[in-house]
Amino acid sequence: RHSKLCVSTSTPMSGLQDWTDLPKDLLQSIFSRLGSIHDLLAFVATCRSWRVALTSYSSKSTLCTLFPPLLIQPNIRVHVPRPPCNNGHRNLQAYKVIDPAKQSAIGLHCHIDEEILQTMRCAGPSYGQLIFYNHGHCVVVDPFRGTKVSPPRLPLRDEYRKLNWSDIPFKQKIMELQQLVTESYCSAILTAPLASPNSHMLVSTGPSLFSWSVGSDTWSELQCSDVQIIQIVEFNGQFIAMDLRQQIYTLEMAPKLRLQEITTNCPPDLTKSCQDPSRISWLVVCGDMLLMLVHSCTSIQYNASVSFIRTVHYLDMSTKPAKWVDMEKLDNWAIFTGSDIRSTSFSCMNPEHWGGRSKCLYVARSPKPWSEYGLGNEPDPSVDPTHQHFRIWCHLMQPLWVYPSMLYSDGP
């Protein structure tokens, strides 16, 4: 549905010369009436004054809940007639992008260095940036602007590489090997847009949590001993972290990094064992709710007849201790996630507005763009036995959802 903009000709607008002179308030009233991110991109590309109207829009972050995120498909290259300059990249390539609200749109694409895709793991999107990691090296890439930022190398401990394995007891060998494996996987998040004052990047790898003040030369480290953080989300102005045991913590940034455990009950359908592959859980921020989604398999023997259950719990912090509460229905919301555990999940309100489905989980995957699953008591829109199990640690970047950085930036 397209909104009609009607301007009375009987009362001329004083000083109005052309479309670029439209009042900022009028332009900003149009944003929420657009039907997709694609339309919003076209809107702000019209002229500089229209683009400035978006960057100065105080409710800009709410647009991320009105429109579905864009889907980046790093497995599908596209040809663009005028590729951007390399901006420090060795081999900048164009990859296909899909807008679920406007799937017929052509020409949507992003740019990512092919070498980064082939040699680094994607730790997930954050504020429109993609964070890549490999052996202590991080790169922050804006896929729609083609720019990148390279923080200093993480100060990882290299003692295990120098060990004489023949002189180490078996149990310690196992522990050292576990450290080697866990340091190969990490999760990461920005605390604010890159250009914002006091922006930090948080990286969890193995038994340590690192923080980098954007533009600085050093990292600060919090050693977490027996805690391995696998996810960090921003919720109501604070950062919430979850470890392998599904225990959650508040993460304090100042005066120094600090984890504070949040005492909660355990949802009845969730095991505390991180070794149980039949249950996968992750956090999702959905409006003013912090959700935990649990994907459960009804049998440890996987086959086409095995059924899966996706339950939703919200965190009730009004009680002491806080409590996870079952949600039978997720009214008027849809959730978007990827097949990689590190992939950030997004929520979208009233998806029927753009042709989507409420109480639905959209999982990005390959080769098909995504699969749809019902949440809670909602039945699956379609059954695809070959794609029932998802959310694993992936070596290379998988299709994922992202909002452009312009929806977070304060600059023109």
Short mmCIF file of C-alpha atoms in Angstrom, two decimals:
data_model
loop_
_atom_site.label_atom_id
_atom_site.label_comp_id
_atom_site.label_asym_id
_atom_site.label_seq_id
_atom_site.Cartn_x
_atom_site.Cartn_y
_atom_site.Cartn_z
CA ARG A 1 0.00 0.00 0.00
CA HIS A 2 1.33 3.42 -0.93
CA SER A 3 0.44 6.55 1.03
CA LYS A 4 -0.62 9.60 -0.98
CA LEU A 5 0.95 12.93 -0.15
CA CYS A 6 -1.54 15.72 -0.76
CA VAL A 7 -0.51 19.39 -0.66
CA SER A 8 -3.17 22.08 -1.08
CA THR A 9 -2.47 24.44 -3.96
CA SER A 10 -4.70 27.16 -2.53
CA THR A 11 -2.17 28.02 0.19
CA PRO A 12 1.35 28.16 -1.29
CA MET A 13 4.22 27.15 0.99
CA SER A 14 6.30 30.26 1.53
CA GLY A 15 9.80 29.99 0.13
CA LEU A 16 9.31 26.50 -1.31
CA GLN A 17 11.42 26.23 -4.48
CA ASP A 18 11.50 22.50 -5.21
CA TRP A 19 11.25 19.08 -3.56
CA THR A 20 14.56 19.55 -1.75
CA ASP A 21 12.98 22.41 0.25
CA LEU A 22 10.27 20.30 1.83
CA PRO A 23 10.11 20.88 5.62
CA LYS A 24 12.08 18.37 7.67
CA ASP A 25 9.07 17.52 9.87
CA LEU A 26 7.03 16.67 6.80
CA LEU A 27 9.79 14.44 5.41
CA GLN A 28 10.21 12.65 8.73
CA SER A 29 6.47 11.95 8.95
CA ILE A 30 6.84 9.84 5.81
CA PHE A 31 9.44 7.40 7.16
CA SER A 32 7.04 5.18 9.11
CA ARG A 33 4.66 5.12 6.14
CA LEU A 34 7.20 3.58 3.80
CA GLY A 35 6.87 -0.12 3.14
CA SER A 36 10.44 -1.40 3.28
CA ILE A 37 14.12 -0.68 3.84
CA HIS A 38 14.42 -0.62 0.04
CA ASP A 39 11.95 2.29 -0.11
CA LEU A 40 13.81 4.04 2.71
CA LEU A 41 17.13 3.68 0.85
CA ALA A 42 15.54 5.15 -2.27
CA PHE A 43 14.05 7.98 -0.21
CA VAL A 44 17.33 9.11 1.36
CA ALA A 45 19.20 8.72 -1.96
CA THR A 46 16.97 11.37 -3.55
CA CYS A 47 19.00 14.34 -2.31
CA ARG A 48 21.12 15.50 0.59
CA SER A 49 18.33 17.33 2.42
CA TRP A 50 16.19 14.16 2.44
CA ARG A 51 19.16 12.15 3.73
CA VAL A 52 19.77 14.71 6.49
CA ALA A 53 16.11 14.40 7.48
CA LEU A 54 16.78 10.75 8.29
CA THR A 55 20.06 11.27 10.15
CA SER A 56 18.43 13.92 12.36
CA TYR A 57 15.33 11.81 13.00
CA SER A 58 15.12 11.26 16.76
CA SER A 59 13.05 8.06 16.44
CA LYS A 60 15.34 6.51 13.86
CA SER A 61 15.99 3.34 15.86
CA THR A 62 12.24 2.56 15.89
CA LEU A 63 12.39 2.09 12.11
CA CYS A 64 14.31 -1.13 12.75
CA THR A 65 11.20 -2.60 14.35
CA LEU A 66 8.85 -1.43 11.58
CA PHE A 67 10.68 -2.95 8.62
CA PRO A 68 12.26 -6.39 8.30
CA PRO A 69 16.06 -6.51 8.11
CA LEU A 70 17.91 -7.07 4.85
CA LEU A 71 19.30 -10.51 4.02
CA ILE A 72 22.94 -10.71 2.90
CA GLN A 73 23.76 -13.79 0.82
CA PRO A 74 27.56 -14.17 0.77
CA ASN A 75 27.20 -17.28 -1.39
CA ILE A 76 25.75 -15.36 -4.36
CA ARG A 77 27.89 -12.86 -6.25
CA VAL A 78 26.31 -10.19 -8.42
CA HIS A 79 27.71 -7.94 -11.10
CA VAL A 80 27.51 -4.19 -10.58
CA PRO A 81 28.34 -1.78 -13.41
CA ARG A 82 30.17 0.75 -11.23
CA PRO A 83 31.79 -0.90 -8.20
CA PRO A 84 32.98 1.44 -5.44
CA CYS A 85 36.65 2.14 -4.79
CA ASN A 86 38.44 -0.52 -2.78
CA ASN A 87 38.71 1.63 0.38
CA GLY A 88 41.70 -0.38 1.52
CA HIS A 89 40.25 -3.75 0.50
CA ARG A 90 42.23 -6.04 -1.78
CA ASN A 91 39.36 -7.67 -3.61
CA LEU A 92 36.02 -6.00 -2.98
CA GLN A 93 33.17 -8.14 -4.32
CA ALA A 94 29.43 -7.51 -4.66
CA TYR A 95 26.99 -9.98 -3.09
CA LYS A 96 23.24 -10.36 -3.35
CA VAL A 97 20.92 -8.69 -0.82
CA ILE A 98 17.19 -9.40 -0.43
CA ASP A 99 14.55 -7.20 1.19
CA PRO A 100 11.76 -9.53 2.45
CA ALA A 101 9.28 -6.65 2.19
CA LYS A 102 10.16 -6.05 -1.45
CA GLN A 103 11.51 -9.28 -2.88
CA SER A 104 10.94 -8.11 -6.45
CA ALA A 105 13.41 -5.24 -6.02
CA ILE A 106 16.47 -5.56 -8.23
CA GLY A 107 19.90 -4.10 -7.76
CA LEU A 108 20.19 -4.59 -3.98
CA HIS A 109 23.72 -5.67 -3.12
CA CYS A 110 26.53 -5.18 -0.62
CA HIS A 111 30.32 -5.16 -0.85
CA ILE A 112 32.67 -7.37 1.17
CA ASP A 113 36.34 -8.18 0.66
CA GLU A 114 36.54 -11.71 -0.74
CA GLU A 115 39.73 -12.43 1.22
CA ILE A 116 37.95 -11.54 4.47
CA LEU A 117 35.09 -13.90 3.62
CA GLN A 118 37.44 -16.77 2.83
CA THR A 119 39.88 -16.42 5.73
CA MET A 120 37.92 -14.99 8.66
CA ARG A 121 34.90 -16.02 10.74
CA CYS A 122 31.95 -13.67 10.96
CA ALA A 123 31.23 -12.89 14.60
CA GLY A 124 27.92 -11.27 13.67
CA PRO A 125 26.41 -7.91 12.69
CA SER A 126 26.24 -4.97 15.07
CA TYR A 127 24.96 -1.44 14.36
CA GLY A 128 25.03 -2.20 10.64
CA GLN A 129 28.65 -3.39 10.73
CA LEU A 130 29.91 -6.94 10.20
CA ILE A 131 32.59 -8.06 12.67
CA PHE A 132 35.11 -10.62 11.40
CA TYR A 133 37.67 -12.49 13.50
CA ASN A 134 40.58 -14.89 13.00
CA HIS A 135 43.51 -15.77 15.30
CA GLY A 136 43.19 -12.58 17.31
CA HIS A 137 42.73 -10.27 14.32
CA CYS A 138 39.42 -8.38 14.00
CA VAL A 139 38.01 -6.39 11.10
CA VAL A 140 34.84 -4.29 11.20
CA VAL A 141 33.19 -3.97 7.78
CA ASP A 142 30.29 -1.82 6.62
CA PRO A 143 28.82 -4.01 3.85
CA PHE A 144 26.80 -1.21 2.26
CA ARG A 145 29.51 1.43 2.27
CA GLY A 146 32.44 -0.88 1.60
CA THR A 147 34.50 0.62 4.43
CA LYS A 148 36.45 -1.22 7.12
CA VAL A 149 38.12 -0.57 10.46
CA SER A 150 40.95 -2.73 11.82
CA PRO A 151 41.33 -2.76 15.63
CA PRO A 152 44.68 -3.79 17.15
CA ARG A 153 45.29 -7.51 17.53
CA LEU A 154 43.66 -9.16 20.53
CA PRO A 155 46.20 -9.94 23.29
CA LEU A 156 45.47 -13.67 23.29
CA ARG A 157 47.57 -15.95 25.43
CA ASP A 158 49.89 -18.13 23.35
CA GLU A 159 51.24 -20.39 26.09
CA TYR A 160 49.46 -23.47 24.77
CA ARG A 161 51.31 -23.15 21.45
CA LYS A 162 54.66 -23.46 23.22
CA LEU A 163 53.85 -26.45 25.44
CA ASN A 164 55.78 -29.71 25.39
CA TRP A 165 52.77 -32.01 25.13
CA SER A 166 54.72 -35.13 26.14
CA ASP A 167 55.32 -33.65 29.60
CA ILE A 168 51.70 -32.65 30.30
CA PRO A 169 49.18 -34.87 32.12
CA PHE A 170 46.26 -36.06 29.99
CA LYS A 171 43.64 -33.98 31.85
CA GLN A 172 45.63 -30.79 31.34
CA LYS A 173 46.07 -31.65 27.67
CA ILE A 174 42.30 -31.81 27.32
CA MET A 175 41.95 -28.45 29.04
CA GLU A 176 44.55 -26.86 26.78
CA LEU A 177 42.89 -28.32 23.69
CA GLN A 178 39.54 -26.95 24.86
CA GLN A 179 41.11 -23.52 25.17
CA LEU A 180 42.55 -23.83 21.67
CA VAL A 181 39.11 -24.73 20.31
CA THR A 182 37.17 -22.06 22.19
CA GLU A 183 39.61 -19.36 21.13
CA SER A 184 38.81 -20.29 17.53
CA TYR A 185 35.22 -19.14 18.08
CA CYS A 186 34.09 -15.81 19.35
CA SER A 187 31.09 -13.54 19.63
CA ALA A 188 31.32 -9.76 19.27
CA ILE A 189 29.18 -6.65 19.54
CA LEU A 190 29.58 -2.88 19.30
CA THR A 191 28.25 -0.83 22.20
CA ALA A 192 27.34 2.07 19.88
CA PRO A 193 27.82 3.14 16.25
CA LEU A 194 31.51 3.36 15.32
CA ALA A 195 31.44 7.15 15.01
CA SER A 196 29.70 7.67 18.36
CA PRO A 197 31.65 8.99 21.34
CA ASN A 198 32.79 6.31 23.77
CA SER A 199 31.96 3.49 21.35
CA HIS A 200 33.50 0.13 22.30
CA MET A 201 33.74 -3.28 20.71
CA LEU A 202 33.25 -6.28 22.98
CA VAL A 203 34.76 -9.61 21.96
CA SER A 204 34.31 -12.87 23.86
CA THR A 205 36.74 -15.63 22.99
CA GLY A 206 37.51 -18.63 25.16
CA PRO A 207 37.76 -17.76 28.85
CA SER A 208 38.26 -14.03 28.27
CA LEU A 209 36.13 -11.00 27.46
CA PHE A 210 37.87 -8.10 25.72
CA SER A 211 36.87 -4.47 25.26
CA TRP A 212 38.33 -2.05 22.71
CA SER A 213 37.64 1.67 22.84
CA VAL A 214 37.20 2.56 19.17
CA GLY A 215 40.25 4.46 17.94
CA SER A 216 42.53 3.36 20.78
CA ASP A 217 45.62 1.14 20.55
CA THR A 218 44.87 -1.33 23.32
CA TRP A 219 42.32 -3.82 24.62
CA SER A 220 41.17 -4.30 28.19
CA GLU A 221 40.58 -7.89 29.32
CA LEU A 222 38.30 -9.59 31.81
CA GLN A 223 39.32 -13.17 32.55
CA CYS A 224 36.15 -15.16 33.16
CA SER A 225 37.73 -18.39 34.53
CA ASP A 226 35.07 -21.10 34.04
CA VAL A 227 32.59 -18.83 32.22
CA GLN A 228 32.52 -18.75 28.43
CA ILE A 229 30.30 -15.99 27.05
CA ILE A 230 28.63 -16.94 23.77
CA GLN A 231 26.23 -14.01 23.30
CA ILE A 232 25.92 -10.35 24.31
CA VAL A 233 22.82 -8.23 23.65
CA GLU A 234 21.88 -4.66 24.49
CA PHE A 235 18.63 -4.40 26.42
CA ASN A 236 17.07 -1.30 28.00
CA GLY A 237 20.38 0.56 28.12
CA GLN A 238 22.42 -2.28 29.61
CA PHE A 239 24.33 -5.23 28.20
CA ILE A 240 23.21 -8.78 28.96
CA ALA A 241 25.59 -11.70 28.38
CA MET A 242 24.80 -15.43 28.24
CA ASP A 243 27.28 -18.26 28.69
CA LEU A 244 27.35 -21.86 27.47
CA ARG A 245 25.26 -22.98 30.46
CA GLN A 246 22.52 -20.47 29.55
CA GLN A 247 23.32 -18.45 32.65
CA ILE A 248 22.88 -14.71 32.09
CA TYR A 249 24.84 -11.74 33.45
CA THR A 250 24.81 -7.97 33.35
CA LEU A 251 27.97 -6.57 31.83
CA GLU A 252 29.31 -3.36 33.33
CA MET A 253 31.67 -1.25 31.23
CA ALA A 254 32.87 1.28 33.81
CA PRO A 255 34.96 1.82 35.79
CA LYS A 256 36.19 -1.54 34.45
CA LEU A 257 34.77 -4.64 32.80
CA ARG A 258 32.68 -6.67 35.21
CA LEU A 259 30.17 -9.52 34.97
CA GLN A 260 27.35 -9.71 37.51
CA GLU A 261 25.30 -12.90 37.52
CA ILE A 262 21.52 -12.53 37.25
CA THR A 263 19.86 -15.16 39.41
CA THR A 264 16.99 -16.78 37.52
CA ASN A 265 15.05 -19.99 37.33
CA CYS A 266 15.72 -22.40 34.47
CA PRO A 267 12.94 -22.84 31.88
CA PRO A 268 11.59 -26.40 32.23
CA ASP A 269 12.37 -27.26 28.61
CA LEU A 270 15.97 -26.06 28.83
CA THR A 271 18.90 -28.14 29.99
CA LYS A 272 21.85 -26.58 31.74
CA SER A 273 24.16 -28.98 29.93
CA CYS A 274 26.03 -27.35 27.07
CA GLN A 275 26.76 -30.84 25.71
CA ASP A 276 23.13 -31.54 24.79
CA PRO A 277 22.86 -30.99 21.01
CA SER A 278 19.09 -31.52 21.02
CA ARG A 279 18.46 -28.10 22.63
CA ILE A 280 19.72 -24.76 21.40
CA SER A 281 18.88 -21.46 23.07
CA TRP A 282 19.64 -17.81 22.36
CA LEU A 283 18.59 -14.34 23.48
CA VAL A 284 16.43 -11.95 21.44
CA VAL A 285 15.50 -8.36 22.27
CA CYS A 286 11.86 -7.85 21.28
CA GLY A 287 10.63 -4.34 22.06
CA ASP A 288 10.68 -3.96 25.85
CA MET A 289 11.06 -7.73 26.37
CA LEU A 290 14.16 -9.88 26.67
CA LEU A 291 13.33 -13.28 25.21
CA MET A 292 15.02 -16.65 25.28
CA LEU A 293 14.20 -18.87 22.32
CA VAL A 294 14.67 -22.61 22.77
CA HIS A 295 14.87 -24.95 19.78
CA SER A 296 14.31 -28.54 20.98
CA CYS A 297 14.48 -31.86 19.19
CA THR A 298 12.08 -34.56 20.39
CA SER A 299 14.59 -37.34 19.73
CA ILE A 300 18.37 -37.71 19.83
CA GLN A 301 18.18 -39.76 16.62
CA TYR A 302 17.70 -37.29 13.82
CA ASN A 303 15.56 -38.31 10.85
CA ALA A 304 12.86 -36.82 8.67
CA SER A 305 10.06 -37.89 11.04
CA VAL A 306 11.54 -36.23 14.12
CA SER A 307 9.61 -33.14 15.25
CA PHE A 308 11.07 -29.94 16.64
CA ILE A 309 9.66 -27.51 19.16
CA ARG A 310 10.45 -23.80 19.38
CA THR A 311 9.43 -22.27 22.69
CA VAL A 312 9.65 -18.66 23.83
CA HIS A 313 10.32 -17.33 27.35
CA TYR A 314 10.51 -13.73 28.51
CA LEU A 315 12.54 -12.48 31.46
CA ASP A 316 10.40 -11.04 34.25
CA MET A 317 12.77 -8.77 36.19
CA SER A 318 10.02 -7.37 38.42
CA THR A 319 10.45 -10.35 40.75
CA LYS A 320 13.38 -11.24 43.01
CA PRO A 321 14.98 -13.35 41.74
CA ALA A 322 14.20 -12.69 38.08
CA LYS A 323 12.15 -15.40 36.39
CA TRP A 324 11.87 -16.84 32.90
CA VAL A 325 8.16 -17.04 32.02
CA ASP A 326 6.69 -19.17 29.23
CA MET A 327 5.03 -17.34 26.35
CA GLU A 328 2.45 -19.34 24.42
CA LYS A 329 2.09 -16.63 21.79
CA LEU A 330 4.33 -13.89 20.49
CA ASP A 331 1.60 -11.56 19.31
CA ASN A 332 2.32 -9.14 16.47
CA TRP A 333 6.05 -9.91 16.33
CA ALA A 334 8.30 -11.80 13.94
CA ILE A 335 11.89 -12.80 14.69
CA PHE A 336 14.78 -13.03 12.24
CA THR A 337 17.90 -15.09 12.89
CA GLY A 338 20.69 -16.92 11.06
CA SER A 339 22.06 -20.44 11.04
CA ASP A 340 25.30 -19.38 12.75
CA ILE A 341 25.09 -19.19 16.55
CA ARG A 342 26.93 -15.86 16.41
CA SER A 343 24.33 -14.36 14.06
CA THR A 344 22.39 -11.51 15.68
CA SER A 345 18.62 -11.95 15.93
CA PHE A 346 16.21 -9.11 15.18
CA SER A 347 12.52 -8.58 15.93
CA CYS A 348 9.96 -6.83 13.74
CA MET A 349 6.57 -5.50 14.86
CA ASN A 350 3.33 -6.01 12.89
CA PRO A 351 4.96 -7.92 10.01
CA GLU A 352 1.63 -8.17 8.19
CA HIS A 353 2.22 -4.50 7.30
CA TRP A 354 4.82 -5.61 4.74
CA GLY A 355 3.38 -9.03 3.90
CA GLY A 356 5.08 -11.08 6.63
CA ARG A 357 3.70 -13.31 9.39
CA SER A 358 3.40 -12.69 13.13
CA LYS A 359 4.54 -15.36 15.62
CA CYS A 360 7.00 -16.55 12.98
CA LEU A 361 10.75 -17.25 13.03
CA TYR A 362 12.60 -16.40 9.79
CA VAL A 363 15.87 -18.34 9.56
CA ALA A 364 18.37 -17.25 6.92
CA ARG A 365 20.03 -20.14 5.17
CA SER A 366 21.49 -21.43 1.91
CA PRO A 367 20.69 -22.16 -0.87
CA LYS A 368 17.08 -21.00 -0.29
CA PRO A 369 16.95 -17.47 1.19
CA TRP A 370 15.14 -18.44 4.40
CA SER A 371 12.82 -20.90 6.11
CA GLU A 372 9.80 -20.00 8.25
CA TYR A 373 8.85 -21.65 11.55
CA GLY A 374 6.02 -21.09 14.00
CA LEU A 375 6.87 -19.89 17.50
CA GLY A 376 5.27 -21.24 20.66
CA ASN A 377 1.97 -22.89 19.80
CA GLU A 378 1.97 -21.47 16.29
CA PRO A 379 2.21 -24.18 13.60
CA ASP A 380 4.96 -24.07 11.00
CA PRO A 381 3.86 -22.33 7.77
CA SER A 382 5.59 -25.14 5.87
CA VAL A 383 7.50 -28.29 6.78
CA ASP A 384 11.02 -28.78 5.47
CA PRO A 385 12.60 -31.79 7.26
CA THR A 386 16.03 -31.18 5.75
CA HIS A 387 16.21 -27.72 7.36
CA GLN A 388 14.75 -28.35 10.80
CA HIS A 389 18.02 -28.21 12.73
CA PHE A 390 19.93 -24.95 12.75
CA ARG A 391 22.05 -22.55 14.89
CA ILE A 392 25.53 -24.10 14.82
CA TRP A 393 29.08 -22.75 14.92
CA CYS A 394 30.06 -22.06 11.30
CA HIS A 395 33.57 -21.67 9.95
CA LEU A 396 32.74 -19.20 7.16
CA MET A 397 30.13 -16.47 6.94
CA GLN A 398 26.59 -17.73 6.38
CA PRO A 399 23.56 -15.76 5.10
CA LEU A 400 22.50 -13.31 7.79
CA TRP A 401 20.15 -10.43 8.55
CA VAL A 402 21.34 -6.86 9.00
CA TYR A 403 20.04 -3.30 9.08
CA PRO A 404 22.11 -0.64 7.24
CA SER A 405 24.37 1.46 9.43
CA MET A 406 22.55 4.62 8.32
CA LEU A 407 19.69 3.65 10.67
CA TYR A 408 22.08 4.07 13.60
CA SER A 409 24.38 6.85 12.42
CA ASP A 410 24.05 10.42 13.64
CA GLY A 411 26.05 11.87 10.75
CA PRO A 412 24.97 12.92 7.26
#
